[in-house]
Tab-separated table of C-alpha atoms and ligand atoms in Angstrom:
chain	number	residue	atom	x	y	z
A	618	UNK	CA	0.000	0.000	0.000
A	619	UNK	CA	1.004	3.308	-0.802
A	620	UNK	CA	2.799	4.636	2.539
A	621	UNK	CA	1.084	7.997	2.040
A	622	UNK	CA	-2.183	6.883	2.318
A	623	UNK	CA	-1.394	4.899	5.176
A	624	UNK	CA	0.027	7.916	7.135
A	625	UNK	CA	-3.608	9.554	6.205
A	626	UNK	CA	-5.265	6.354	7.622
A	627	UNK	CA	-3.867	6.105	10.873
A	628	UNK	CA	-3.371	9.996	11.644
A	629	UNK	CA	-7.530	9.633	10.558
A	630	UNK	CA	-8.577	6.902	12.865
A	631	UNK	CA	-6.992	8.764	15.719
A	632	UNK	CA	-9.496	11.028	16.622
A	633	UNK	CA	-12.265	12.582	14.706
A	634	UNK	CA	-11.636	15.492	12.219
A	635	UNK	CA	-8.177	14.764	12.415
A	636	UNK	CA	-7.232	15.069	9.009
A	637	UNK	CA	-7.458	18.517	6.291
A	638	UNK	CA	-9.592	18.759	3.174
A	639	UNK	CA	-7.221	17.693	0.900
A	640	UNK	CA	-6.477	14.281	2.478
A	641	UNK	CA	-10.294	13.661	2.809
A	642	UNK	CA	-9.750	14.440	-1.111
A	643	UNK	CA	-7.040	11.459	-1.302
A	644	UNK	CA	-9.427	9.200	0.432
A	645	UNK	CA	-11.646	9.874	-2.209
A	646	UNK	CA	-9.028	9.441	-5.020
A	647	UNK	CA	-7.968	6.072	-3.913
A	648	UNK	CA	-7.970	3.483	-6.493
A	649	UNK	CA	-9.026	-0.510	-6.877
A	650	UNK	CA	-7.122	-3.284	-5.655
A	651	UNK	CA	-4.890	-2.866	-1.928
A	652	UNK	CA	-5.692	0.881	-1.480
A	653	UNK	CA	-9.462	0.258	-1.554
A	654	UNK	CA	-9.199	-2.640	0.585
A	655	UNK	CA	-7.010	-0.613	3.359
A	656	UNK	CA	-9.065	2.159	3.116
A	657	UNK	CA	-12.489	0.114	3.766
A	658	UNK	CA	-10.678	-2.125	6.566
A	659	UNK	CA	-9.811	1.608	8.544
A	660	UNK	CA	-13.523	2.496	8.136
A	661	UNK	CA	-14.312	-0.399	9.581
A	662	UNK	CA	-12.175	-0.557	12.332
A	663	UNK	CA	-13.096	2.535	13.107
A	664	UNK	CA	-16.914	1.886	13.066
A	665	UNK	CA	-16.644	-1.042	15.110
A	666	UNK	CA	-14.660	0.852	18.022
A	667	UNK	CA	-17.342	4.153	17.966
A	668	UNK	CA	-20.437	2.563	17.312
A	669	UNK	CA	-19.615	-1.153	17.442
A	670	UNK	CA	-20.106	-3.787	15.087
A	671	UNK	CA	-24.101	-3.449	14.925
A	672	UNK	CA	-26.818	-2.713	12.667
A	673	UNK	CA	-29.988	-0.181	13.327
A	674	UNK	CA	-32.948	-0.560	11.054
A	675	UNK	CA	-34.994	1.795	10.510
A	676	UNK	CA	-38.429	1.064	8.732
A	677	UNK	CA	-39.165	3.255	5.951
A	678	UNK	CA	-42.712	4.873	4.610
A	679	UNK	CA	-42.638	6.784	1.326
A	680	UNK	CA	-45.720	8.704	2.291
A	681	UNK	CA	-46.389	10.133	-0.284
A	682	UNK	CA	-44.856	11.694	-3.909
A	683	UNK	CA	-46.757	14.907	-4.152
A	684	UNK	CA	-43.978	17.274	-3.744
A	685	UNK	CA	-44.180	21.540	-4.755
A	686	UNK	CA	-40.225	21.222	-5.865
A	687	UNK	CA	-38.529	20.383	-8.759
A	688	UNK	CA	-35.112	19.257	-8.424
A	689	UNK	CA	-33.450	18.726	-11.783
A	690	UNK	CA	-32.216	15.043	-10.566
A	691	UNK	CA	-35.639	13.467	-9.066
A	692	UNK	CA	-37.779	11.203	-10.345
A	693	UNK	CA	-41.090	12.560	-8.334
A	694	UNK	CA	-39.954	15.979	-9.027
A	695	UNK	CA	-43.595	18.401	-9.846
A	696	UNK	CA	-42.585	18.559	-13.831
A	697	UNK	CA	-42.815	14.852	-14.092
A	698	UNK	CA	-46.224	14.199	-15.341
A	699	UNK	CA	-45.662	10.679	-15.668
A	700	UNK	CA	-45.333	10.095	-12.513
A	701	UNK	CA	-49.488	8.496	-10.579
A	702	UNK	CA	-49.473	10.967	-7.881
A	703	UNK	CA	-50.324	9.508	-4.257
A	704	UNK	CA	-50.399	10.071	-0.469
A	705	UNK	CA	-51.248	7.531	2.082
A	706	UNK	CA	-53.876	8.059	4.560
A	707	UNK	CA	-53.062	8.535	7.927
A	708	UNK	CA	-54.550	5.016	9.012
A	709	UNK	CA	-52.125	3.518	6.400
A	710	UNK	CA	-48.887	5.601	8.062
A	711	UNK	CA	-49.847	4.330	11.576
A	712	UNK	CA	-50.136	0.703	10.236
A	713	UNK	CA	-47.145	0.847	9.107
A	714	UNK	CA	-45.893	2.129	12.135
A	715	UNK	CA	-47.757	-0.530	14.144
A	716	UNK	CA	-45.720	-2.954	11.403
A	717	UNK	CA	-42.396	-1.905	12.437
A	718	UNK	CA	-43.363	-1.909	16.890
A	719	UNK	CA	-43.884	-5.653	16.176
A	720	UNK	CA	-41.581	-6.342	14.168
A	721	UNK	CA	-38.993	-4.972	16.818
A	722	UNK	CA	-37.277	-2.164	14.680
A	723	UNK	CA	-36.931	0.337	16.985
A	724	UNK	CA	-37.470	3.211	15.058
A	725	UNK	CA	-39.281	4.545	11.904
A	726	UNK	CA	-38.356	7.145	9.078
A	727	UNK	CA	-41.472	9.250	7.100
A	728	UNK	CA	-40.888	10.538	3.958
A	729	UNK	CA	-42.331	12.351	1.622
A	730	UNK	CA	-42.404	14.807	-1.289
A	731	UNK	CA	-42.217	18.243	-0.184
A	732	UNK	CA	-45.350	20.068	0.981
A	733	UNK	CA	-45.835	22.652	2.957
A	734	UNK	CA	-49.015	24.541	4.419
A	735	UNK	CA	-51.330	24.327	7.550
A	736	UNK	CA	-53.041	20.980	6.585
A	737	UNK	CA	-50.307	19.103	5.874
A	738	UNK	CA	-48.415	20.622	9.325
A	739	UNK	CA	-51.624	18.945	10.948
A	740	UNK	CA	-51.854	15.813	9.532
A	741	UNK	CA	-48.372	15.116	10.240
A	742	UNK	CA	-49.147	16.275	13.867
A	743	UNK	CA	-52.107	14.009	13.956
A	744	UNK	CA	-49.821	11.158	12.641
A	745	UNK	CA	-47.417	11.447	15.163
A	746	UNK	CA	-49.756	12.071	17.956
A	747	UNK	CA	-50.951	8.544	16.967
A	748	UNK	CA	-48.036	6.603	16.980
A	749	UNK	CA	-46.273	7.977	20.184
A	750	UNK	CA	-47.863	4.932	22.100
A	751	UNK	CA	-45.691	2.979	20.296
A	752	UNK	CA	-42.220	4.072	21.628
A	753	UNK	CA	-40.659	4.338	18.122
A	754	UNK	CA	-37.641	6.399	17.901
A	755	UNK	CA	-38.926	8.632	14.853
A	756	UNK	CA	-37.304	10.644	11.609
A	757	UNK	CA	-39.002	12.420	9.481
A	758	UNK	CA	-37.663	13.424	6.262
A	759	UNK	CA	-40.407	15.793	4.743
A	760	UNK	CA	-38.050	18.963	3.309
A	761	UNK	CA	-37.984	22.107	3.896
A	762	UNK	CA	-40.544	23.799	6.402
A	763	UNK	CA	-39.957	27.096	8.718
A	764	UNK	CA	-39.025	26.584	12.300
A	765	UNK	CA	-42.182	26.709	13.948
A	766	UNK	CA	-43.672	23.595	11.531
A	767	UNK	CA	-40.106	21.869	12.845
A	768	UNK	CA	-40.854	22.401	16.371
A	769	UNK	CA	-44.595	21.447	16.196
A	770	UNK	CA	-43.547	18.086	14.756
A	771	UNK	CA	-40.879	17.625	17.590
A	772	UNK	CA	-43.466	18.369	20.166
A	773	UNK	CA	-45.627	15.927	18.519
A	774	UNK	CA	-42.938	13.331	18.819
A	775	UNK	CA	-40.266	13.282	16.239
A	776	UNK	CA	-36.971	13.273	17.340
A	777	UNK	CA	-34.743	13.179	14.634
A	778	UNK	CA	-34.814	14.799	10.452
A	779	UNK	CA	-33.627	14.143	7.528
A	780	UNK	CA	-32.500	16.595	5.317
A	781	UNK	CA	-29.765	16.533	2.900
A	782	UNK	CA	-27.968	19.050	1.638
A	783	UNK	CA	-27.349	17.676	-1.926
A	784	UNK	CA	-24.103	19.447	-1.533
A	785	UNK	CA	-22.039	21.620	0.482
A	786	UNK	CA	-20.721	23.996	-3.159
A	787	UNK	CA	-23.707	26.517	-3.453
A	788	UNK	CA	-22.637	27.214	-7.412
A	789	UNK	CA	-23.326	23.363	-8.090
A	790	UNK	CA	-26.449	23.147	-6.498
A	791	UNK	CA	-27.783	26.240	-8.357
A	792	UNK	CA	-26.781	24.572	-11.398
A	793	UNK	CA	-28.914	21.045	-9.931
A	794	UNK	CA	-32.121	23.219	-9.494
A	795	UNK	CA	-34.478	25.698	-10.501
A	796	UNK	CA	-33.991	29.206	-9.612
A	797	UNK	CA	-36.709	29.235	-6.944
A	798	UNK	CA	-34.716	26.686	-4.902
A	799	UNK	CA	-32.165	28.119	-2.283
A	800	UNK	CA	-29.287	26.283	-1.201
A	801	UNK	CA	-29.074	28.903	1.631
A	802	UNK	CA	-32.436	28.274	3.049
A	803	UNK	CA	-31.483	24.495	3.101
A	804	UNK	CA	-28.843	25.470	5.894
A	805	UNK	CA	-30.928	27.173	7.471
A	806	UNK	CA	-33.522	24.746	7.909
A	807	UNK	CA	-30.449	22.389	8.977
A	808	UNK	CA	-29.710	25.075	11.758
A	809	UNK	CA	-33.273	25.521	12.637
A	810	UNK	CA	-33.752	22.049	13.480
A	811	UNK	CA	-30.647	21.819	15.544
A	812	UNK	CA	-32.209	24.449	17.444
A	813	UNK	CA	-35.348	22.707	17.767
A	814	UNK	CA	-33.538	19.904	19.447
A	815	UNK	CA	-33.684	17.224	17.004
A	816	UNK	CA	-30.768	14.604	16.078
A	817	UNK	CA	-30.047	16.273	12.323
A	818	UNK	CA	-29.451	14.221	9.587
A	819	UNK	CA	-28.262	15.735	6.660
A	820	UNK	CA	-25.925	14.420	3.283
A	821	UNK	CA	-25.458	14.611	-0.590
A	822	UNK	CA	-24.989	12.599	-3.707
A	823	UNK	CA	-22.142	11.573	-4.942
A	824	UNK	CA	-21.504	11.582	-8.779
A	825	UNK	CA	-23.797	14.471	-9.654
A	826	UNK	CA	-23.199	16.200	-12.877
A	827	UNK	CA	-20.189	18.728	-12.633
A	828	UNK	CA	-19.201	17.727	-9.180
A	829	UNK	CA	-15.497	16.970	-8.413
A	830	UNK	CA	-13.995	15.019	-5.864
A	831	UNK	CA	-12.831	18.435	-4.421
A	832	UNK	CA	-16.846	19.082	-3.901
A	833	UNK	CA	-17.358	15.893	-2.197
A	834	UNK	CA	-13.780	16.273	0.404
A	835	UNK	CA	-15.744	19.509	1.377
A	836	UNK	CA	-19.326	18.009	1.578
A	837	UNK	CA	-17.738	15.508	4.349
A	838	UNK	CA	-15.644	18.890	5.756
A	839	UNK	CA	-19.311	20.291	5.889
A	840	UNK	CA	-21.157	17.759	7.699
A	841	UNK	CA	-18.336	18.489	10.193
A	842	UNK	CA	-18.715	22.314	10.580
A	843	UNK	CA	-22.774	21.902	11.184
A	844	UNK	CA	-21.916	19.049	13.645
A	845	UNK	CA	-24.127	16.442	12.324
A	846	UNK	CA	-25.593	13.607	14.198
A	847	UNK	CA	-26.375	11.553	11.388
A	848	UNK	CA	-25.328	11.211	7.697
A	849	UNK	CA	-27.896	10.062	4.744
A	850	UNK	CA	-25.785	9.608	1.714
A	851	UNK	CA	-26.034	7.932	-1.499
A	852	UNK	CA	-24.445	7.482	-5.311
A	853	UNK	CA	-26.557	9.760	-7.721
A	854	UNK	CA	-28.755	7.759	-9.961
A	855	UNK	CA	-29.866	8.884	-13.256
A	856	UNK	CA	-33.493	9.071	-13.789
A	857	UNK	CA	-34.548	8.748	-17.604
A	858	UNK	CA	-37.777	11.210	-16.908
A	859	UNK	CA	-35.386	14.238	-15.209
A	860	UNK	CA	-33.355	16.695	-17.068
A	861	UNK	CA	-30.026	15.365	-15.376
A	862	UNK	CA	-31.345	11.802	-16.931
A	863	UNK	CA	-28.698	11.379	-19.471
A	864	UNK	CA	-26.453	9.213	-18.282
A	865	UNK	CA	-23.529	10.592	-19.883
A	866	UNK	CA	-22.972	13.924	-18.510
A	867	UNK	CA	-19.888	14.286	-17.446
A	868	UNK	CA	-19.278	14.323	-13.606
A	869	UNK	CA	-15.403	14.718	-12.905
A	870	UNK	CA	-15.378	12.523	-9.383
A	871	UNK	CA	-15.141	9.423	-11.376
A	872	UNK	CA	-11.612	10.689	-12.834
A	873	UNK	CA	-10.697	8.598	-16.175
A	874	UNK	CA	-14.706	7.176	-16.254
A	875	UNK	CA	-16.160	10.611	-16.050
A	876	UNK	CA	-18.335	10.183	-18.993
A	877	UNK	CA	-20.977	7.051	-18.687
A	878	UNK	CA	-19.779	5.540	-15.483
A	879	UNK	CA	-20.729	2.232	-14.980
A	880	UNK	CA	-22.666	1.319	-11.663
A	881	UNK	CA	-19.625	0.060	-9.855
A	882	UNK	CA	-17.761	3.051	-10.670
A	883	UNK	CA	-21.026	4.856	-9.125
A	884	UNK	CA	-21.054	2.474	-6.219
A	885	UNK	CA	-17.425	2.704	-5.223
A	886	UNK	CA	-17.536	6.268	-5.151
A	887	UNK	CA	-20.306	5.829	-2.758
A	888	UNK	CA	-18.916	3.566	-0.490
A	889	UNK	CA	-15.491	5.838	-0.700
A	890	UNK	CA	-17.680	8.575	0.641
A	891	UNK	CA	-18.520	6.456	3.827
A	892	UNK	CA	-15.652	5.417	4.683
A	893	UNK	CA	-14.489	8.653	4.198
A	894	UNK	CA	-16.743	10.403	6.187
A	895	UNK	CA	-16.603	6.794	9.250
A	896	UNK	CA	-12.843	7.922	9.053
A	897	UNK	CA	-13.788	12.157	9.610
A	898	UNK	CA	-16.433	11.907	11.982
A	899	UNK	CA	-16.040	8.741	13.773
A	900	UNK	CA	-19.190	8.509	16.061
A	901	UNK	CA	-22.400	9.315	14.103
A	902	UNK	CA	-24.933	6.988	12.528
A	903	UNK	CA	-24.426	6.471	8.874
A	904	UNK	CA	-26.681	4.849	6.761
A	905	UNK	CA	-25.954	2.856	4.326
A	906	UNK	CA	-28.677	3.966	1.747
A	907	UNK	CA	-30.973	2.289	-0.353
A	908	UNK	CA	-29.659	3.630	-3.730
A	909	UNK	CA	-26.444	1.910	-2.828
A	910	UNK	CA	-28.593	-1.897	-3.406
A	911	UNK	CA	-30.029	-0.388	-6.501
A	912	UNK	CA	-26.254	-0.460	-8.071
A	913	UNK	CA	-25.657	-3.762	-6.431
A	914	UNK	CA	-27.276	-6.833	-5.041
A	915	UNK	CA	-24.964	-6.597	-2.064
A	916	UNK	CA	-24.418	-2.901	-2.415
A	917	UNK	CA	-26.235	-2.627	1.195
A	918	UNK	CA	-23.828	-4.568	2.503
A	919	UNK	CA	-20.824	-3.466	1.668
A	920	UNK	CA	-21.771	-0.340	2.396
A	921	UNK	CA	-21.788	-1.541	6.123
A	922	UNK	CA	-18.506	-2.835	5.509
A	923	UNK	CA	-17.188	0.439	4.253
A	924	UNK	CA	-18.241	1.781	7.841
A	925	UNK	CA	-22.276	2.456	7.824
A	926	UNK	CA	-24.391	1.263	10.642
A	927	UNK	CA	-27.890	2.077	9.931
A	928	UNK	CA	-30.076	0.377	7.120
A	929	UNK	CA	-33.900	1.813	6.201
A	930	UNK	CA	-35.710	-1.591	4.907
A	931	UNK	CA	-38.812	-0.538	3.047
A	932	UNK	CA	-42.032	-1.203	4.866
A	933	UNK	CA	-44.564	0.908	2.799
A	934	UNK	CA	-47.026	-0.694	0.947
A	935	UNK	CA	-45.656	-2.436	-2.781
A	936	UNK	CA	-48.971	-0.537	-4.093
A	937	UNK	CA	-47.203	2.535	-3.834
A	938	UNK	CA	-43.352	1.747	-4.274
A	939	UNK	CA	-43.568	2.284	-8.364
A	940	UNK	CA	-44.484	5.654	-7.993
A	941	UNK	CA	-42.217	6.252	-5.459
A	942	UNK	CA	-38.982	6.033	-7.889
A	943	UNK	CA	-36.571	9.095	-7.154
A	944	UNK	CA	-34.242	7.037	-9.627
A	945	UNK	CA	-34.076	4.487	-11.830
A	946	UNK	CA	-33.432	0.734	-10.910
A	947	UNK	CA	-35.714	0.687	-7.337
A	948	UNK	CA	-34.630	-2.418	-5.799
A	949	UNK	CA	-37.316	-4.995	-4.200
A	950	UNK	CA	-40.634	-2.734	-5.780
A	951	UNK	CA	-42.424	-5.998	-4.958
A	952	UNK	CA	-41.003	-7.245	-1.761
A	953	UNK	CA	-43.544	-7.013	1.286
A	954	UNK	CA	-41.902	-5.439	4.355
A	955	UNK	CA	-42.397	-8.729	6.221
A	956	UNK	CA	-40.027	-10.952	3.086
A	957	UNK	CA	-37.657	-7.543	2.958
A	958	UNK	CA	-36.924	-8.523	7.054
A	959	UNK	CA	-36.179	-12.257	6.257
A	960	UNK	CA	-33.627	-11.406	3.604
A	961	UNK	CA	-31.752	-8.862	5.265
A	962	UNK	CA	-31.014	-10.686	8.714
A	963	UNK	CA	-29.694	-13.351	6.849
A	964	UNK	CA	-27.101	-10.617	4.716
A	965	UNK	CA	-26.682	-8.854	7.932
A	966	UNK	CA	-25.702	-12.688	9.335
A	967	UNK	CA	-23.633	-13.167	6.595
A	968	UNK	CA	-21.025	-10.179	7.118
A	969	UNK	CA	-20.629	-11.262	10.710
A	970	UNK	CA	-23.118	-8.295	12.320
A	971	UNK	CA	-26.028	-8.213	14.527
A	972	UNK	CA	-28.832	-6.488	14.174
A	973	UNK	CA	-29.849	-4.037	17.213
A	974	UNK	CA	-33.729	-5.142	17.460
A	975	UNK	CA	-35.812	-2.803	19.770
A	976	UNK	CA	-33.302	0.195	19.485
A	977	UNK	CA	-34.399	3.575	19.026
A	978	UNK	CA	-30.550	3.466	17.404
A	979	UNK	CA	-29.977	7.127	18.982
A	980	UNK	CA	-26.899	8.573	16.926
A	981	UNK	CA	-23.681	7.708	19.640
A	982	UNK	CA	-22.537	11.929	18.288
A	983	UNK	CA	-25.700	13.188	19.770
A	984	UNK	CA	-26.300	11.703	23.160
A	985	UNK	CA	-22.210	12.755	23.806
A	986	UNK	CA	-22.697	16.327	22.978
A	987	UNK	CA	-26.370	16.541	25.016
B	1076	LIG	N1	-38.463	15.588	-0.428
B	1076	LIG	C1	-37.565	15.319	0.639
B	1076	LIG	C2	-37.380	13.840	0.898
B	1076	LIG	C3	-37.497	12.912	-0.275
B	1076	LIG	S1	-36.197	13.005	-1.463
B	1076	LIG	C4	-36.236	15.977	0.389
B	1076	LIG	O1	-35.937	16.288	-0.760
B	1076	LIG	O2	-35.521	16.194	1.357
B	1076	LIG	C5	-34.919	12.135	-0.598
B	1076	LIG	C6	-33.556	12.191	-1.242
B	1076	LIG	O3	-33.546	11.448	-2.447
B	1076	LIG	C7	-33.068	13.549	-1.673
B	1076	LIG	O4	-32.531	14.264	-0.588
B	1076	LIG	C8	-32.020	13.203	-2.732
B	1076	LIG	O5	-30.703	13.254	-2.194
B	1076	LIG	C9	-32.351	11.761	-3.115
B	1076	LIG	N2	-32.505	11.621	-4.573
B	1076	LIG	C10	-33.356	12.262	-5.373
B	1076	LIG	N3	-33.136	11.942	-6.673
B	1076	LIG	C11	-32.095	11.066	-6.689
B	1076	LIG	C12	-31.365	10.398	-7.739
B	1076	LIG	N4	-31.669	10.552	-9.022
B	1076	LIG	N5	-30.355	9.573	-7.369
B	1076	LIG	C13	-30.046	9.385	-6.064
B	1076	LIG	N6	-30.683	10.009	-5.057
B	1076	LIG	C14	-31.692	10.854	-5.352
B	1077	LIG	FE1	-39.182	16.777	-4.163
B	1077	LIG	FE2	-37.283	15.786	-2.516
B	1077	LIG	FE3	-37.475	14.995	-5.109
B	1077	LIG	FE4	-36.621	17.470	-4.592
B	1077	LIG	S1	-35.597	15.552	-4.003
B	1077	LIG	S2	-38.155	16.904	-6.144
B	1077	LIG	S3	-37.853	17.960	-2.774
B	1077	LIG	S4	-38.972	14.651	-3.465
């Protein structure tokens, strides 16, 4: 192995944010063969000593797909009119809530298309109010809203949110949306939910159009600097129905396979983003995301080997999961929650991990700095 990188490596896995922007950059860079493997085996080792060597589920409902946005990269973005509109009933959201209590998960993740307004603030209120019996620990990942919709849905009994950034370089993520979109309100909301008192998730893509592997070292330097207690990442997909759908524009992070990447190249970069960001940040949850299994069988997996701890296994209804496609190549659209739970312990089995069953799977970053 290159000595350099090992230097990184070790001065990395000595405490957290031990190591500058431009060596996050050469974790990035690394190539195939020993590098790779040295640099996921540190991620690891690393994960196993600040978290341990266990896995948090969370269940996931796609609420709904009516969203007011229109991101240039998402499949349920408003301009896509091919796209069967839906949103679940409250009585369907609690069942699956009820689904995941017995099923022992712990905790439970809504999302949803973006919507704001008074009725929506309610019936997310009413939802909550609903399920609190249940003891779930629960994220919501519902966009952008002002800070009094935020800490009406905490009192109601959320306690952590989702909200990626998309990316940390404001100039690319004008150029990734429409001109109504503000990547400075985005922080914001971040730093209005930290003041709420939720656990804040936040993360980008990786292999967006334009973006360099300069971007991504500072997305991971950013998730430092807003101190966040969970990280939500995941390889950018193409979607055929978007205007970022051609899978050919040129995005520099993949270095020689810039143009047309295939999906390894997509899903390495991925997993070199969480081990990257294991190796910065040591102690928060990372999950290894679903987009990651839509590259690879055992993309979820690895992804746990490359130092993420938290998996969302679907649990919303297979009606819904088609129209529910934010890119292409949806893994397990027809998978009931219950055969989704069978498969996954035994993969979980398989890499040597347990599973932490009843958890709320609090983020080990936020419960230090309360
Ligand atoms: N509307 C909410 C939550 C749903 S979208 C929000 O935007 O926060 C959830 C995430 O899906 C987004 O944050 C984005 O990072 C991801 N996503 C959207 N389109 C994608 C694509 N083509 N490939 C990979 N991830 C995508
Ligand atoms: Fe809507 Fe979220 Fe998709 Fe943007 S990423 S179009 S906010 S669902």
């Amino acid at each position: 192995m290159d000595p350099a990188l090992g230097a990184i490596l070790e001065k990395a896995a000595m405490r957290p944010r031990n190591i500058s922007e431009t060596e996050i950059e050469a974790l990035l860079s690394v190539g195939g063969g020993e590098g790779l493997d040295a640099l996921f085996s540190a991620a690891y080792a690393v994960k196993a000593r600040a978290v341990g060597r266990v896995v948090a589920f969370r269940g996931l409902v796609e609420a709904g797909n009516v969203c007011a946005k229109d991101c240039l990269y998402c499949g349920i973005r408003k301009s896509n009119g091919k796209v069967a509109r839906y949103s679940m009933p409250a009585d369907e959201i609690v069942a699956c809530a009820e689904f995941a209590a017995r099923e022992n998960y712990g905790s439970l993740v809504i999302q949803s298309g973006e919507i704001e307004g008074e009725a929506h603030t309610r019936f997310i209120e009413d939802v909550l109010a609903r399920i609190r019996h249940l003891g779930l620990g629960v994220t919501l990942s519902l966009g952008e809203q002002t800070e009094e919709v935020y800490a009406r849905w905490k009192a109601a009994g959320a306690a952590r949110y989702l909200l990626r950034v998309e990316t940390s370089n404001p100039e690319l993520y004008a150029r990734l949306h429409p001109a109504s979109h503000s990547w400075e309100r985005r922080v914001e909301c971040l730093r209005a939910l930290r003041r709420c008192g939720y656990q804040v998730g936040t993360g980008v893509m990786a292999g967006l159009p334009g973006q360099t592997l300069r971007d991504l070292a500072h997305d991971i330097a950013f998730f430092g600097e807003i101190d966040a207690d969970m990280i939500g990442m995941g390889p950018f997909i193409p979607h055929e129905d978007t205007p970022l759908g051609d899978p050919s524009l040129v995005s520099p992070a993949f270095g020689s396979a810039a143009v047309s990447p295939s999906k390894e190249d997509r899903l390495l970069l991925g997993l070199r983003m969480i081990a990257a960001t294991r190796l910065y940040l040591h102690d928060v949850n990372i999950a290894a995301a679903t987009a990651l299994q839509a590259l690879a069988d055992d993309g979820r997996e690895r992804g746990l080997l490359a130092g993420a701890n938290v998996i969302m296994p679907n649990i919303t209804d297979v009606k819904y999961r088609r129209s529910y496609q934010l890119y292409e190549g949806k893994p397990c659209l027809d998978e009931e929650a219950s055969q989704c739970r069978a498969c996954l312990r035994m993969r979980i089995a398989a890499i040597g991990e347990t599973i932490a069953f009843g958890r709320h799977g609090d983020s080990p970053h936020f419960s230090r700095r309360q």
